[in-house]
C-alpha positions as semicolon CSV with decimal commas, in nm:
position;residue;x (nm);y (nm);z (nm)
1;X;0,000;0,000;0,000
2;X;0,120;0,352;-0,060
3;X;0,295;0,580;0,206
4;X;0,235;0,888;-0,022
5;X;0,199;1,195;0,191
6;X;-0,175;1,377;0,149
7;X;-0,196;1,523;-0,203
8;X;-0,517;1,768;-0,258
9;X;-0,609;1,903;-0,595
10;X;-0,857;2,096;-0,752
11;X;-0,941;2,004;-1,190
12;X;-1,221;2,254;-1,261
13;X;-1,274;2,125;-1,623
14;X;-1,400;1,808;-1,448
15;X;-1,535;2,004;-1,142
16;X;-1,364;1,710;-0,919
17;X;-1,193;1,794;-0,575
18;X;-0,950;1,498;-0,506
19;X;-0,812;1,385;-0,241
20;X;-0,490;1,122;-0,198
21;X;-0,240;0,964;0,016
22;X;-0,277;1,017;0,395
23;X;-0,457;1,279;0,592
24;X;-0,445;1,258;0,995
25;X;-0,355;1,615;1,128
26;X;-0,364;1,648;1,469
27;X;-0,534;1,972;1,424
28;X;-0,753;2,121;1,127
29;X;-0,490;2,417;1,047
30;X;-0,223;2,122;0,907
31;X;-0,466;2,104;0,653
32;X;-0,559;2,481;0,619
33;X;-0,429;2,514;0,221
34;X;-0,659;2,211;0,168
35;X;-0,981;2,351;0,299
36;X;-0,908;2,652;0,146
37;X;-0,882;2,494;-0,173
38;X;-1,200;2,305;-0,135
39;X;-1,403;2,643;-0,027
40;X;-1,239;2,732;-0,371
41;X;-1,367;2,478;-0,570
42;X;-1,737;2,564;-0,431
43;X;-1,703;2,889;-0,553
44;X;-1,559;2,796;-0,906
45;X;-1,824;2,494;-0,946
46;X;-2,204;2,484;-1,059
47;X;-2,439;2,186;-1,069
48;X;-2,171;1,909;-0,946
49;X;-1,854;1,907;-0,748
50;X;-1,656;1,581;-0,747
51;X;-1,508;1,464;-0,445
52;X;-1,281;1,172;-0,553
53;X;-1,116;0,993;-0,217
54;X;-1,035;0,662;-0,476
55;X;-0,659;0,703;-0,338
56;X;-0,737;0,804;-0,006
57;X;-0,572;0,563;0,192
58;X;-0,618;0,698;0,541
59;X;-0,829;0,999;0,670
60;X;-0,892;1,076;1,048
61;X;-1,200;1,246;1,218
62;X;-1,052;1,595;1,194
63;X;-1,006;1,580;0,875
64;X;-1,317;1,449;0,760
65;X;-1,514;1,695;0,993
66;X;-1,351;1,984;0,836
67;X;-1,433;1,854;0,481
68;X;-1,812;1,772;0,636
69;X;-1,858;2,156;0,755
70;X;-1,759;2,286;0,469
71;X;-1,990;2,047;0,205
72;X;-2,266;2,064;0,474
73;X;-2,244;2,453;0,483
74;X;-2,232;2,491;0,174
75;X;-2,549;2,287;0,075
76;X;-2,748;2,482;0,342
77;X;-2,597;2,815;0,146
78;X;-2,607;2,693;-0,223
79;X;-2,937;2,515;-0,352
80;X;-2,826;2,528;-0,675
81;X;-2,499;2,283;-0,600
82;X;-2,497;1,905;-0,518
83;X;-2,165;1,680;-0,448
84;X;-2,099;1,337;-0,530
85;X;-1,834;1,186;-0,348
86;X;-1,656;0,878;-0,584
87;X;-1,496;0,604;-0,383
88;X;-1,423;0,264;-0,459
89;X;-1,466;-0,097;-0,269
90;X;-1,080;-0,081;-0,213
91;X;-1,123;0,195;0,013
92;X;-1,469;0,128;0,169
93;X;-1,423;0,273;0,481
94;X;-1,459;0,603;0,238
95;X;-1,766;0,449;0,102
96;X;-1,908;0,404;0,510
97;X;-1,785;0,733;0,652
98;X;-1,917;0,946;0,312
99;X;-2,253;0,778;0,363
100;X;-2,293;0,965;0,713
101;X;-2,298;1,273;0,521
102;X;-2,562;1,136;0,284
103;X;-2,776;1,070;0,530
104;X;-2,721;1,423;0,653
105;X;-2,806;1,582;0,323
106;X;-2,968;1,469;0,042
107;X;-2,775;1,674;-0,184
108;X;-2,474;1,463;-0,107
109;X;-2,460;1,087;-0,266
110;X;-2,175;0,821;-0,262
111;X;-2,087;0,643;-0,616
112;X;-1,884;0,367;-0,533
113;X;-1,636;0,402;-0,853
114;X;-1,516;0,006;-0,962
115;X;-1,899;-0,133;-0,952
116;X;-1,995;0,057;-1,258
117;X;-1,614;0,002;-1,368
118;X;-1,622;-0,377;-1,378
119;X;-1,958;-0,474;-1,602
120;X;-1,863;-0,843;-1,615
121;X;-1,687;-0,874;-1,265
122;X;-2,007;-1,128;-1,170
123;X;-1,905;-1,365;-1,432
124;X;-1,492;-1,327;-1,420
125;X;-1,515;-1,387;-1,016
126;X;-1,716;-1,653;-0,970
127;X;-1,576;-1,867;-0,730
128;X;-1,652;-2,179;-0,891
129;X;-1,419;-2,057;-1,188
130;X;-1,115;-2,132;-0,986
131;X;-1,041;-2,497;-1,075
132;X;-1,067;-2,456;-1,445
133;X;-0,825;-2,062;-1,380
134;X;-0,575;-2,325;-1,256
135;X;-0,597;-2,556;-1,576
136;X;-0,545;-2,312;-1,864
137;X;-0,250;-2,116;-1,652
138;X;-0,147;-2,465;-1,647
139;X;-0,157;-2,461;-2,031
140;X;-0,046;-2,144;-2,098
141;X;0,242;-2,184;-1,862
142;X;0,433;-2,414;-2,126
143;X;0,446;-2,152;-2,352
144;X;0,500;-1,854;-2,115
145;X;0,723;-1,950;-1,936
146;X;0,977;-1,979;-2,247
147;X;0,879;-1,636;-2,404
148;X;0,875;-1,400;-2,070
149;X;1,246;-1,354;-2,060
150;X;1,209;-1,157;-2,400
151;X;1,004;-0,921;-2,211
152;X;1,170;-0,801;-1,972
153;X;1,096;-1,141;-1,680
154;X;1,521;-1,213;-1,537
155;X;1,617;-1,277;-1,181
156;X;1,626;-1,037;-0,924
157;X;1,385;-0,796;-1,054
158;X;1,073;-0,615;-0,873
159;X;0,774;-0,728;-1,046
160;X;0,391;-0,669;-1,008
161;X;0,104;-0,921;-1,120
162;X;-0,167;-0,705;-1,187
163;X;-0,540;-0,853;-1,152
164;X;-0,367;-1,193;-1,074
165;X;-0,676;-1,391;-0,998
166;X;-0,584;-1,664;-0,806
167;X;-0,212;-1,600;-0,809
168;X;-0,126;-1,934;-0,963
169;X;0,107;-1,718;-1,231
170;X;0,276;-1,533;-0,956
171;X;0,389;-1,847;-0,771
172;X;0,500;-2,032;-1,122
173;X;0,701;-1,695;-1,143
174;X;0,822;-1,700;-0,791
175;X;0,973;-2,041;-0,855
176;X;1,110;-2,016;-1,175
177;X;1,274;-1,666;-1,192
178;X;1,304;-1,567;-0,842
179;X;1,209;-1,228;-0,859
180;X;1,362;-1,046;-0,523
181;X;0,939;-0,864;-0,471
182;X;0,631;-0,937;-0,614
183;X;0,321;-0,763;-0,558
184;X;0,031;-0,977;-0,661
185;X;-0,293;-0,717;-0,720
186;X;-0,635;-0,823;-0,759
187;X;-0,984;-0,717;-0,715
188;X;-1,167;-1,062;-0,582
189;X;-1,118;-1,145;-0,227
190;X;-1,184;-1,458;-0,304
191;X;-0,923;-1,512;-0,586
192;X;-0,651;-1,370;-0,319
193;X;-0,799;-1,576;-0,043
194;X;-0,731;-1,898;-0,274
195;X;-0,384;-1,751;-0,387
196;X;-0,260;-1,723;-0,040
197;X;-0,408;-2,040;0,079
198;X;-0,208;-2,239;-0,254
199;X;0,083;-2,040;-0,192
200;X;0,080;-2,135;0,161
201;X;0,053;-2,474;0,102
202;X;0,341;-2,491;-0,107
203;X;0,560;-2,313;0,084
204;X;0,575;-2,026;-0,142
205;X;0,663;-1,741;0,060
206;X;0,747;-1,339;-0,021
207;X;0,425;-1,294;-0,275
208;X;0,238;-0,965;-0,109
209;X;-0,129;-1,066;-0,217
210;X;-0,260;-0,697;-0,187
211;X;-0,693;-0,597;-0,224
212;X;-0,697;-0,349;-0,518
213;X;-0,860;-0,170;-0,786
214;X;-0,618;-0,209;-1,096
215;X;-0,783;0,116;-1,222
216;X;-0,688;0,297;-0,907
217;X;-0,417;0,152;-0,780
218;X;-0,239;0,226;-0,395
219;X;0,068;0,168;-0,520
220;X;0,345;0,453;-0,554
221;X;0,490;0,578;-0,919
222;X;0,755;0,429;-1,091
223;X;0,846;0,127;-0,869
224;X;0,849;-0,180;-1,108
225;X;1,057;-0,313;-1,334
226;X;0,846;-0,542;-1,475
227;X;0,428;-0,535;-1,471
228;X;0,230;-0,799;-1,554
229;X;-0,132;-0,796;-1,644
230;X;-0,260;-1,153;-1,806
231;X;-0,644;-1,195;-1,948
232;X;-0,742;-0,879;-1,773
233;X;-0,781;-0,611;-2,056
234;X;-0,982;-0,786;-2,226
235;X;-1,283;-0,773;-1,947
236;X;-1,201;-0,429;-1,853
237;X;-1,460;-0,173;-2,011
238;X;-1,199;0,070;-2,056
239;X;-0,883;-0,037;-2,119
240;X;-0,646;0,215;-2,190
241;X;-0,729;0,378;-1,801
242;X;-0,582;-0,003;-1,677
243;X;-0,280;0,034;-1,933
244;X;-0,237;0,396;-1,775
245;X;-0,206;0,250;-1,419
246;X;0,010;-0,023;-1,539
247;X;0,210;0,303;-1,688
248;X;0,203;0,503;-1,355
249;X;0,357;0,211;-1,149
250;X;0,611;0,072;-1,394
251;X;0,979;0,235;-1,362
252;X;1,088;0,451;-1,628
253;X;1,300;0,170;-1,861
254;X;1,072;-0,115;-1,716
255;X;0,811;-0,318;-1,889
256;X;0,479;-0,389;-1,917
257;X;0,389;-0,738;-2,005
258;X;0,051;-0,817;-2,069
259;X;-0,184;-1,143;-2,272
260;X;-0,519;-1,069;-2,466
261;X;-0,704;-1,367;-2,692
262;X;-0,897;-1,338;-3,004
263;X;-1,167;-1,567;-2,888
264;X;-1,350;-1,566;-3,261
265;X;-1,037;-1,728;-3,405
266;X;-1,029;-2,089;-3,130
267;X;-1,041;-2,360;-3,395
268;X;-1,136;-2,779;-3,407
269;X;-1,134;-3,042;-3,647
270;X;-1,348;-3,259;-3,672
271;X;-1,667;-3,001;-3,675
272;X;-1,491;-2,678;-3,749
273;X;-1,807;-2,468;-3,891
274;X;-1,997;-2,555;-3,555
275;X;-1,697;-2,436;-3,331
276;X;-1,598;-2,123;-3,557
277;X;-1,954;-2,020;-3,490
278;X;-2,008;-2,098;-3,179
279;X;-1,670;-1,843;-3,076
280;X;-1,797;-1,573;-3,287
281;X;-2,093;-1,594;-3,043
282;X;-1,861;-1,568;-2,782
283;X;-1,697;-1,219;-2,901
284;X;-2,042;-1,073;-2,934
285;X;-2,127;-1,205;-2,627
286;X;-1,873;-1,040;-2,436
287;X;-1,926;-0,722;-2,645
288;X;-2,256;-0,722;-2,495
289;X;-2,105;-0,699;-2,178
290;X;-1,897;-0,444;-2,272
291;X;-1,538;-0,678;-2,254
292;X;-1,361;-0,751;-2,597
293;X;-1,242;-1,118;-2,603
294;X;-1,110;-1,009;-2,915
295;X;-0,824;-0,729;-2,774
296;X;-0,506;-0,960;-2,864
297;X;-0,410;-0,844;-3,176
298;X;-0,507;-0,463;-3,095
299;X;-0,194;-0,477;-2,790
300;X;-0,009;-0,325;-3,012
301;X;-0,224;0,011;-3,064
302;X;-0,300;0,018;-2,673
303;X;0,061;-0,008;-2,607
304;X;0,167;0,248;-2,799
305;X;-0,122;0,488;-2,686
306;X;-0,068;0,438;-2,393
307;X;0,292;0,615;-2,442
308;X;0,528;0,285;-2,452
309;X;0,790;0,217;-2,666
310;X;1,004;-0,092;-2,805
311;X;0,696;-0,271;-2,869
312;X;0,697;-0,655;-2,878
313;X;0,424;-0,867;-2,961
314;X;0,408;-1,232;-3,026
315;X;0,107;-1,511;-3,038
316;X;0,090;-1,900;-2,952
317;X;-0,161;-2,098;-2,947
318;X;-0,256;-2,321;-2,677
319;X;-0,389;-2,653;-2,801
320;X;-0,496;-3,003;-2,715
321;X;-0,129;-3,174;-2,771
322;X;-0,058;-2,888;-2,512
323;X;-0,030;-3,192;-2,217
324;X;-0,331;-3,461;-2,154
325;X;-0,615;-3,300;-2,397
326;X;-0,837;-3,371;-2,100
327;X;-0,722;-3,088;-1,951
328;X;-0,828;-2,870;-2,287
329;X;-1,198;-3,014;-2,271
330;X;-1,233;-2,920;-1,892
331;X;-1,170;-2,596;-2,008
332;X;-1,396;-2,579;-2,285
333;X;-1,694;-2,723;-2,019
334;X;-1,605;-2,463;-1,800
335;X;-1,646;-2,200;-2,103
336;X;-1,981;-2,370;-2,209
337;X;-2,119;-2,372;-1,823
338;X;-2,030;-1,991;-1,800
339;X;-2,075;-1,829;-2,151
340;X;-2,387;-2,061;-2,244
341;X;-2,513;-2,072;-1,921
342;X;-2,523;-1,780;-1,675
343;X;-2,418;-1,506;-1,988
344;X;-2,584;-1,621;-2,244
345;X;-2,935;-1,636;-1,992
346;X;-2,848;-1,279;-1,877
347;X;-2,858;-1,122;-2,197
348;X;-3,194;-1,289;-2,276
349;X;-3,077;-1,551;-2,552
350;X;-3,371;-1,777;-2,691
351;X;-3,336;-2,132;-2,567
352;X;-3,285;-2,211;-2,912
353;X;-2,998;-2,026;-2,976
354;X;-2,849;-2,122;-2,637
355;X;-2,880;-2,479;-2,731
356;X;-2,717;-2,395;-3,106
357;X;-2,428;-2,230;-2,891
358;X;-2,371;-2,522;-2,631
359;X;-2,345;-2,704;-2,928
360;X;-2,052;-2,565;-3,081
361;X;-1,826;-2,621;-2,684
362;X;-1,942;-2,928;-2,728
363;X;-1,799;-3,000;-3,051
364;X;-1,463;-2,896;-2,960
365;X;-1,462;-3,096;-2,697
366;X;-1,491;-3,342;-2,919
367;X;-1,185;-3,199;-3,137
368;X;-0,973;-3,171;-2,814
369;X;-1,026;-3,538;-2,743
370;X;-1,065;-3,699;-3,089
371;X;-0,788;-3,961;-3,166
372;X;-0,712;-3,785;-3,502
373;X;-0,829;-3,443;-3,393
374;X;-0,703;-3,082;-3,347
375;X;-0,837;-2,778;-3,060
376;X;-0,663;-2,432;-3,060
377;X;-0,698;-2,108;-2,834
378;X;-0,525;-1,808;-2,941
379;X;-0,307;-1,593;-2,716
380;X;-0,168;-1,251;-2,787
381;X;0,109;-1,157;-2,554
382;X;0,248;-0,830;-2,600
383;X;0,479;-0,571;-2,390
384;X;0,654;-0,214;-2,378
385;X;0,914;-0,021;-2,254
386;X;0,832;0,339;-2,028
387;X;1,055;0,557;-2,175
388;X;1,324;0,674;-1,976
């Protein structure tokens, strides 16, 4: 978690008042310039002032009753004004103390920031996802594990695993490169509960499973040498503010290292027109939900907007001859029991077109485990250098 020193600032294009680091004066005039600022920003505003405490890692009661007075005075003085305060799960104690004030005045509302931010969290966290998380990082692993060096993975580094699910890639990582720190970031309790459970079990020590939004990350500037963000991009409604984190954190010189698919191009044989179908569904499915499965080959153009340079991108794909092919069709069930199941029901698919689309998982299944046949998933893995 950060150690940043309070930060207050004031963007009056955006009309948003934000707030950062850690604020416990012993007594309101520490803060003086703050409050000051913030009686400021009343006066510049109309309709909405943001107050945005995302990155507000500790606040004490004086603080928070001098920010209180001066939003509570002001909505007794301005009618025309309202404030919204955006927080975020991460910080929920924000989310708690804020509310006080909306109960206070109704002028004043809390938006908690990452459940808007995350429109397919529901599906992505499920708990009962975790097995099958553990068999394709299983099967990507073969093929990672030989290409990371070229981007920037060595020995004694400082690394970060961003949105690292159940934190099965961080301890593969841990064993095989011995990084000297890694940070493993993620936004499901549950996924870090798991991840430090498995890493206990196996002895694996020195992983810091850390509660975050990857969006809004409590972690200080320029502190990484290597950042690694795996399937994540893809589900993220907006990925270029994720790549601009991933920026933020990563050392000027370091590298950010991340994996996208193109689910529309997973292939089989036998039954190939049933399958190719079936993952077309998939991208529109997820396009629905506002995630593109189909980001892989685009890492390129997000790198590079997102100010990186020395670009590398590569592909492999992940098939049944990949290991026991077993392990493929549990992954493909899992796929079918998630994307034809709980999505597909969600958006309000016919049960004829749900059955058409079961179909096609079903068929590469049988792919992955015919005698003569052939399953493929597509990975993108891409990464870039900060600039110095």
């Amino acid at each position: 978690m950060s150690t940043t020193p309070f930060h207050a600032e004031f963007d009056s294009n955006s009309q948003e008042f934000v707030l950062s680091g850690v604020i416990r004066p012993y007594s309101v005039d520490e803060i003086a310039a703050s409050i000051f600022m913030l009686k400021e920003a009343v006066d510049d505003v109309r309709g909405v002032l943001y107050i945005n405490v995302k990155r507000l890692v500790q606040m004490n009661n004086t603080a928070f009753q001098a920010i209180a007075r001066v939003v509570l005075d002001t909505c007794r003085t301005r009618s025309d004004l309202r404030f919204v305060v955006v927080t975020s799960s991460v910080v929920g104690w924000t989310e708690r103390m804020f509310k006080h004030l909306s109960s206070i005045e109704p002028r004043v509302t809390v938006e908690v920031y990452d459940s808007g931010f995350y429109p397919g969290q529901s599906f992505v966290e499920d708990t009962s996802f975790i097995p099958i998380l553990r068999t394709q990082t299983k099967m990507t692993w073969r093929h990672e594990r030989m290409i990371l060096p070229r981007h920037g993975m060595r020995p004694g580094i400082v690394m970060a695993d961003i949105c690292c699910g159940i934190g099965d890639f961080a301890s593969l990582v841990k064993k095989e490169f011995r990084p000297t720190r890694i940070v493993a970031l993620d936004h499901s309790r549950a996924s870090l509960a798991y991840a430090r459970e498995m890493a206990a079990s196996f002895n694996i020590a020195d992983i810091e499973y850390t509660y975050g939004d990857a969006s809004e990350m409590l972690l200080e500037d320029n502190q990484f040498d290597l950042v690694t963000c795996r399937h994540s991009l893809q589900i993220f409604n907006r990925p270029d503010v994720l790549l601009k984190e991933l920026f933020r954190i990563c050392r000027p010189g370091g590298r950010v290292y991340i994996t996208n698919e193109k689910n529309s191009h997973c292939l089989g044989e036998p039954r190939s027109q049933s399958i190719q179908w079936t993952y077309h569904q998939v991208a529109k499915l997820f396009s629905h939900f506002e995630m593109d499965v189909e980001l892989g080959p685009k890492s390129r153009r997000y790198l590079a907007d997102a100010g990186f340079d020395d670009i590398l991108v590569e592909s492999f794909m992940v098939t049944n001859l990949d290991g026991d092919p077993q392990d493929f069709a549990d992954v493909i069930a899992a796929w079918e029991t998630v994307y034809a199941g709980e999505m597909a029901v969600r958006r309000g698919d016919s049960s004829e077109f749900i059955e058409r689309f079961r179909q096609g998982f079903r068929d590469h299944i049988f792919a992955a485990l015919h005698p003569k046949g052939y399953a493929g998933w597509p990975i993108w893995a891409a990464s870039g250098r900060k600039p110095s």
